[in-house]
Amino acid sequence: MVEAAEISADDKAGTSRRSRHLRVPVTAEEGRTIEALAEHVGLPIAAYLRLVGIGYQPHSMIDVEQARELVRVNGDLGRLGGLLKLWLTDDAKLAELKPDRVPEIIRGLLKQIEANQEQMNDIIKAVLRSRQSYSD
């Protein structure tokens, strides 16, 4: 099987001159499947077929995109926690709430933020593990 490092930079960039065309008849269903797989990995159909034909297995970009989105949301949760801490240092804002409920509200919010961050970290690790096992 051809590894990504073995494919020349010109081939990846599509700058080498390709003059030979291969014609491969496919059924309508096979065509739809090939189109979907090419889209799934973010490649044009010709590039996808060329890479698969020389033994390179393109990897899905969806998992990486999902992991990036989870990292972004995790960062948002971290910023939310920072805003909560900032709010806690503002005595005027705290005075607006019922003082006896403030600790309960804060603990509940912090536990929820931490639980969401842990869950997202677990998902990120699982996605990256499955991507790693897929690429091996």
JSON list of C-alpha atoms in Angstrom, two decimals:
[
{"chain": "A", "resi": 1, "resn": "MET", "atom": "CA", "xyz": [0.00, 0.00, 0.00]},
{"chain": "A", "resi": 2, "resn": "VAL", "atom": "CA", "xyz": [1.28, 3.48, -0.82]},
{"chain": "A", "resi": 3, "resn": "GLU", "atom": "CA", "xyz": [1.79, 5.77, 2.17]},
{"chain": "A", "resi": 4, "resn": "ALA", "atom": "CA", "xyz": [1.02, 9.48, 2.06]},
{"chain": "A", "resi": 5, "resn": "ALA", "atom": "CA", "xyz": [4.72, 10.31, 2.29]},
{"chain": "A", "resi": 6, "resn": "GLU", "atom": "CA", "xyz": [5.36, 8.30, -0.88]},
{"chain": "A", "resi": 7, "resn": "ILE", "atom": "CA", "xyz": [3.02, 10.46, -2.95]},
{"chain": "A", "resi": 8, "resn": "SER", "atom": "CA", "xyz": [4.96, 13.34, -4.46]},
{"chain": "A", "resi": 9, "resn": "ALA", "atom": "CA", "xyz": [4.17, 16.92, -3.62]},
{"chain": "A", "resi": 10, "resn": "ASP", "atom": "CA", "xyz": [3.35, 17.51, -7.30]},
{"chain": "A", "resi": 11, "resn": "ASP", "atom": "CA", "xyz": [0.82, 14.67, -7.23]},
{"chain": "A", "resi": 12, "resn": "LYS", "atom": "CA", "xyz": [-0.82, 16.04, -4.06]},
{"chain": "A", "resi": 13, "resn": "ALA", "atom": "CA", "xyz": [-1.02, 19.53, -5.50]},
{"chain": "A", "resi": 14, "resn": "GLY", "atom": "CA", "xyz": [-2.16, 18.22, -8.88]},
{"chain": "A", "resi": 15, "resn": "THR", "atom": "CA", "xyz": [0.59, 20.14, -10.68]},
{"chain": "A", "resi": 16, "resn": "SER", "atom": "CA", "xyz": [2.25, 17.22, -12.46]},
{"chain": "A", "resi": 17, "resn": "ARG", "atom": "CA", "xyz": [1.10, 16.78, -16.04]},
{"chain": "A", "resi": 18, "resn": "ARG", "atom": "CA", "xyz": [-1.28, 13.89, -16.40]},
{"chain": "A", "resi": 19, "resn": "SER", "atom": "CA", "xyz": [-1.89, 12.95, -19.96]},
{"chain": "A", "resi": 20, "resn": "ARG", "atom": "CA", "xyz": [-3.22, 9.41, -19.76]},
{"chain": "A", "resi": 21, "resn": "HIS", "atom": "CA", "xyz": [-6.90, 8.85, -19.03]},
{"chain": "A", "resi": 22, "resn": "LEU", "atom": "CA", "xyz": [-8.36, 5.56, -17.86]},
{"chain": "A", "resi": 23, "resn": "ARG", "atom": "CA", "xyz": [-12.00, 4.79, -18.48]},
{"chain": "A", "resi": 24, "resn": "VAL", "atom": "CA", "xyz": [-13.73, 2.67, -15.87]},
{"chain": "A", "resi": 25, "resn": "PRO", "atom": "CA", "xyz": [-17.36, 1.73, -16.41]},
{"chain": "A", "resi": 26, "resn": "VAL", "atom": "CA", "xyz": [-19.45, 1.67, -13.23]},
{"chain": "A", "resi": 27, "resn": "THR", "atom": "CA", "xyz": [-23.09, 1.13, -12.37]},
{"chain": "A", "resi": 28, "resn": "ALA", "atom": "CA", "xyz": [-25.21, 4.06, -11.24]},
{"chain": "A", "resi": 29, "resn": "GLU", "atom": "CA", "xyz": [-25.03, 2.79, -7.65]},
{"chain": "A", "resi": 30, "resn": "GLU", "atom": "CA", "xyz": [-21.24, 2.38, -7.81]},
{"chain": "A", "resi": 31, "resn": "GLY", "atom": "CA", "xyz": [-20.97, 5.90, -9.21]},
{"chain": "A", "resi": 32, "resn": "ARG", "atom": "CA", "xyz": [-23.02, 7.32, -6.35]},
{"chain": "A", "resi": 33, "resn": "THR", "atom": "CA", "xyz": [-20.93, 5.39, -3.83]},
{"chain": "A", "resi": 34, "resn": "ILE", "atom": "CA", "xyz": [-17.66, 6.64, -5.34]},
{"chain": "A", "resi": 35, "resn": "GLU", "atom": "CA", "xyz": [-18.95, 10.21, -5.39]},
{"chain": "A", "resi": 36, "resn": "ALA", "atom": "CA", "xyz": [-20.04, 9.95, -1.75]},
{"chain": "A", "resi": 37, "resn": "LEU", "atom": "CA", "xyz": [-16.71, 8.46, -0.66]},
{"chain": "A", "resi": 38, "resn": "ALA", "atom": "CA", "xyz": [-14.77, 11.17, -2.50]},
{"chain": "A", "resi": 39, "resn": "GLU", "atom": "CA", "xyz": [-16.89, 13.87, -0.88]},
{"chain": "A", "resi": 40, "resn": "HIS", "atom": "CA", "xyz": [-16.48, 12.17, 2.51]},
{"chain": "A", "resi": 41, "resn": "VAL", "atom": "CA", "xyz": [-12.70, 12.53, 2.34]},
{"chain": "A", "resi": 42, "resn": "GLY", "atom": "CA", "xyz": [-12.85, 15.99, 0.75]},
{"chain": "A", "resi": 43, "resn": "LEU", "atom": "CA", "xyz": [-11.38, 15.09, -2.64]},
{"chain": "A", "resi": 44, "resn": "PRO", "atom": "CA", "xyz": [-12.52, 15.47, -6.23]},
{"chain": "A", "resi": 45, "resn": "ILE", "atom": "CA", "xyz": [-13.64, 12.15, -7.74]},
{"chain": "A", "resi": 46, "resn": "ALA", "atom": "CA", "xyz": [-10.62, 11.91, -10.05]},
{"chain": "A", "resi": 47, "resn": "ALA", "atom": "CA", "xyz": [-8.15, 12.53, -7.23]},
{"chain": "A", "resi": 48, "resn": "TYR", "atom": "CA", "xyz": [-9.93, 10.03, -5.00]},
{"chain": "A", "resi": 49, "resn": "LEU", "atom": "CA", "xyz": [-9.93, 7.31, -7.68]},
{"chain": "A", "resi": 50, "resn": "ARG", "atom": "CA", "xyz": [-6.30, 8.03, -8.56]},
{"chain": "A", "resi": 51, "resn": "LEU", "atom": "CA", "xyz": [-5.18, 7.69, -4.93]},
{"chain": "A", "resi": 52, "resn": "VAL", "atom": "CA", "xyz": [-7.23, 4.56, -4.31]},
{"chain": "A", "resi": 53, "resn": "GLY", "atom": "CA", "xyz": [-5.98, 3.10, -7.57]},
{"chain": "A", "resi": 54, "resn": "ILE", "atom": "CA", "xyz": [-2.34, 3.43, -6.53]},
{"chain": "A", "resi": 55, "resn": "GLY", "atom": "CA", "xyz": [-3.04, 1.86, -3.16]},
{"chain": "A", "resi": 56, "resn": "TYR", "atom": "CA", "xyz": [-3.39, 4.90, -0.91]},
{"chain": "A", "resi": 57, "resn": "GLN", "atom": "CA", "xyz": [-6.42, 4.90, 1.36]},
{"chain": "A", "resi": 58, "resn": "PRO", "atom": "CA", "xyz": [-7.64, 8.50, 1.88]},
{"chain": "A", "resi": 59, "resn": "HIS", "atom": "CA", "xyz": [-8.83, 9.21, 5.41]},
{"chain": "A", "resi": 60, "resn": "SER", "atom": "CA", "xyz": [-12.11, 10.80, 6.32]},
{"chain": "A", "resi": 61, "resn": "MET", "atom": "CA", "xyz": [-12.01, 14.46, 7.28]},
{"chain": "A", "resi": 62, "resn": "ILE", "atom": "CA", "xyz": [-15.29, 14.26, 9.16]},
{"chain": "A", "resi": 63, "resn": "ASP", "atom": "CA", "xyz": [-13.76, 12.87, 12.34]},
{"chain": "A", "resi": 64, "resn": "VAL", "atom": "CA", "xyz": [-11.13, 15.60, 12.40]},
{"chain": "A", "resi": 65, "resn": "GLU", "atom": "CA", "xyz": [-13.76, 18.26, 11.81]},
{"chain": "A", "resi": 66, "resn": "GLN", "atom": "CA", "xyz": [-15.91, 16.86, 14.61]},
{"chain": "A", "resi": 67, "resn": "ALA", "atom": "CA", "xyz": [-12.94, 16.79, 16.96]},
{"chain": "A", "resi": 68, "resn": "ARG", "atom": "CA", "xyz": [-12.18, 20.43, 16.10]},
{"chain": "A", "resi": 69, "resn": "GLU", "atom": "CA", "xyz": [-15.78, 21.37, 16.80]},
{"chain": "A", "resi": 70, "resn": "LEU", "atom": "CA", "xyz": [-15.67, 19.60, 20.16]},
{"chain": "A", "resi": 71, "resn": "VAL", "atom": "CA", "xyz": [-12.44, 21.41, 21.02]},
{"chain": "A", "resi": 72, "resn": "ARG", "atom": "CA", "xyz": [-14.12, 24.71, 20.12]},
{"chain": "A", "resi": 73, "resn": "VAL", "atom": "CA", "xyz": [-17.12, 23.95, 22.32]},
{"chain": "A", "resi": 74, "resn": "ASN", "atom": "CA", "xyz": [-14.79, 22.87, 25.11]},
{"chain": "A", "resi": 75, "resn": "GLY", "atom": "CA", "xyz": [-13.05, 26.24, 24.83]},
{"chain": "A", "resi": 76, "resn": "ASP", "atom": "CA", "xyz": [-16.43, 27.97, 25.01]},
{"chain": "A", "resi": 77, "resn": "LEU", "atom": "CA", "xyz": [-17.18, 26.09, 28.22]},
{"chain": "A", "resi": 78, "resn": "GLY", "atom": "CA", "xyz": [-13.83, 27.19, 29.62]},
{"chain": "A", "resi": 79, "resn": "ARG", "atom": "CA", "xyz": [-14.63, 30.79, 28.77]},
{"chain": "A", "resi": 80, "resn": "LEU", "atom": "CA", "xyz": [-18.04, 30.39, 30.39]},
{"chain": "A", "resi": 81, "resn": "GLY", "atom": "CA", "xyz": [-16.30, 29.22, 33.54]},
{"chain": "A", "resi": 82, "resn": "GLY", "atom": "CA", "xyz": [-14.04, 32.27, 33.35]},
{"chain": "A", "resi": 83, "resn": "LEU", "atom": "CA", "xyz": [-17.05, 34.56, 33.02]},
{"chain": "A", "resi": 84, "resn": "LEU", "atom": "CA", "xyz": [-18.63, 32.86, 36.02]},
{"chain": "A", "resi": 85, "resn": "LYS", "atom": "CA", "xyz": [-15.49, 33.52, 38.03]},
{"chain": "A", "resi": 86, "resn": "LEU", "atom": "CA", "xyz": [-15.52, 37.15, 36.89]},
{"chain": "A", "resi": 87, "resn": "TRP", "atom": "CA", "xyz": [-19.17, 37.45, 37.90]},
{"chain": "A", "resi": 88, "resn": "LEU", "atom": "CA", "xyz": [-18.36, 36.00, 41.31]},
{"chain": "A", "resi": 89, "resn": "THR", "atom": "CA", "xyz": [-15.88, 38.79, 41.96]},
{"chain": "A", "resi": 90, "resn": "ASP", "atom": "CA", "xyz": [-18.58, 41.45, 41.35]},
{"chain": "A", "resi": 91, "resn": "ASP", "atom": "CA", "xyz": [-20.25, 42.01, 44.71]},
{"chain": "A", "resi": 92, "resn": "ALA", "atom": "CA", "xyz": [-23.02, 44.13, 43.18]},
{"chain": "A", "resi": 93, "resn": "LYS", "atom": "CA", "xyz": [-24.11, 41.27, 40.89]},
{"chain": "A", "resi": 94, "resn": "LEU", "atom": "CA", "xyz": [-24.00, 38.79, 43.76]},
{"chain": "A", "resi": 95, "resn": "ALA", "atom": "CA", "xyz": [-26.15, 41.06, 45.92]},
{"chain": "A", "resi": 96, "resn": "GLU", "atom": "CA", "xyz": [-28.96, 40.82, 43.32]},
{"chain": "A", "resi": 97, "resn": "LEU", "atom": "CA", "xyz": [-29.35, 37.09, 43.99]},
{"chain": "A", "resi": 98, "resn": "LYS", "atom": "CA", "xyz": [-30.67, 35.51, 47.13]},
{"chain": "A", "resi": 99, "resn": "PRO", "atom": "CA", "xyz": [-27.46, 35.15, 49.14]},
{"chain": "A", "resi": 100, "resn": "ASP", "atom": "CA", "xyz": [-28.40, 31.75, 50.55]},
{"chain": "A", "resi": 101, "resn": "ARG", "atom": "CA", "xyz": [-28.84, 30.24, 47.05]},
{"chain": "A", "resi": 102, "resn": "VAL", "atom": "CA", "xyz": [-25.62, 31.60, 45.48]},
{"chain": "A", "resi": 103, "resn": "PRO", "atom": "CA", "xyz": [-23.32, 28.75, 46.59]},
{"chain": "A", "resi": 104, "resn": "GLU", "atom": "CA", "xyz": [-25.83, 26.14, 45.39]},
{"chain": "A", "resi": 105, "resn": "ILE", "atom": "CA", "xyz": [-26.22, 27.82, 41.98]},
{"chain": "A", "resi": 106, "resn": "ILE", "atom": "CA", "xyz": [-22.48, 28.22, 41.55]},
{"chain": "A", "resi": 107, "resn": "ARG", "atom": "CA", "xyz": [-21.66, 24.64, 42.53]},
{"chain": "A", "resi": 108, "resn": "GLY", "atom": "CA", "xyz": [-24.34, 23.36, 40.15]},
{"chain": "A", "resi": 109, "resn": "LEU", "atom": "CA", "xyz": [-23.00, 25.43, 37.25]},
{"chain": "A", "resi": 110, "resn": "LEU", "atom": "CA", "xyz": [-19.41, 24.44, 37.89]},
{"chain": "A", "resi": 111, "resn": "LYS", "atom": "CA", "xyz": [-20.32, 20.74, 38.11]},
{"chain": "A", "resi": 112, "resn": "GLN", "atom": "CA", "xyz": [-22.25, 20.99, 34.85]},
{"chain": "A", "resi": 113, "resn": "ILE", "atom": "CA", "xyz": [-19.35, 22.75, 33.09]},
{"chain": "A", "resi": 114, "resn": "GLU", "atom": "CA", "xyz": [-16.85, 20.18, 34.38]},
{"chain": "A", "resi": 115, "resn": "ALA", "atom": "CA", "xyz": [-19.12, 17.25, 33.43]},
{"chain": "A", "resi": 116, "resn": "ASN", "atom": "CA", "xyz": [-19.55, 18.65, 29.89]},
{"chain": "A", "resi": 117, "resn": "GLN", "atom": "CA", "xyz": [-15.81, 19.20, 29.53]},
{"chain": "A", "resi": 118, "resn": "GLU", "atom": "CA", "xyz": [-15.05, 15.65, 30.69]},
{"chain": "A", "resi": 119, "resn": "GLN", "atom": "CA", "xyz": [-17.65, 14.19, 28.34]},
{"chain": "A", "resi": 120, "resn": "MET", "atom": "CA", "xyz": [-16.29, 16.18, 25.40]},
{"chain": "A", "resi": 121, "resn": "ASN", "atom": "CA", "xyz": [-12.72, 15.18, 26.22]},
{"chain": "A", "resi": 122, "resn": "ASP", "atom": "CA", "xyz": [-13.81, 11.52, 26.25]},
{"chain": "A", "resi": 123, "resn": "ILE", "atom": "CA", "xyz": [-15.49, 11.98, 22.85]},
{"chain": "A", "resi": 124, "resn": "ILE", "atom": "CA", "xyz": [-12.42, 13.70, 21.42]},
{"chain": "A", "resi": 125, "resn": "LYS", "atom": "CA", "xyz": [-10.17, 10.89, 22.65]},
{"chain": "A", "resi": 126, "resn": "ALA", "atom": "CA", "xyz": [-12.52, 8.25, 21.19]},
{"chain": "A", "resi": 127, "resn": "VAL", "atom": "CA", "xyz": [-12.68, 10.04, 17.83]},
{"chain": "A", "resi": 128, "resn": "LEU", "atom": "CA", "xyz": [-8.92, 10.40, 17.67]},
{"chain": "A", "resi": 129, "resn": "ARG", "atom": "CA", "xyz": [-8.40, 6.76, 18.75]},
{"chain": "A", "resi": 130, "resn": "SER", "atom": "CA", "xyz": [-10.79, 5.50, 16.07]},
{"chain": "A", "resi": 131, "resn": "ARG", "atom": "CA", "xyz": [-9.08, 7.71, 13.50]},
{"chain": "A", "resi": 132, "resn": "GLN", "atom": "CA", "xyz": [-5.70, 6.36, 14.57]},
{"chain": "A", "resi": 133, "resn": "SER", "atom": "CA", "xyz": [-6.85, 2.74, 14.33]},
{"chain": "A", "resi": 134, "resn": "TYR", "atom": "CA", "xyz": [-8.46, 3.49, 10.96]},
{"chain": "A", "resi": 135, "resn": "SER", "atom": "CA", "xyz": [-5.22, 4.90, 9.59]},
{"chain": "A", "resi": 136, "resn": "ASP", "atom": "CA", "xyz": [-3.05, 1.98, 10.78]}
]
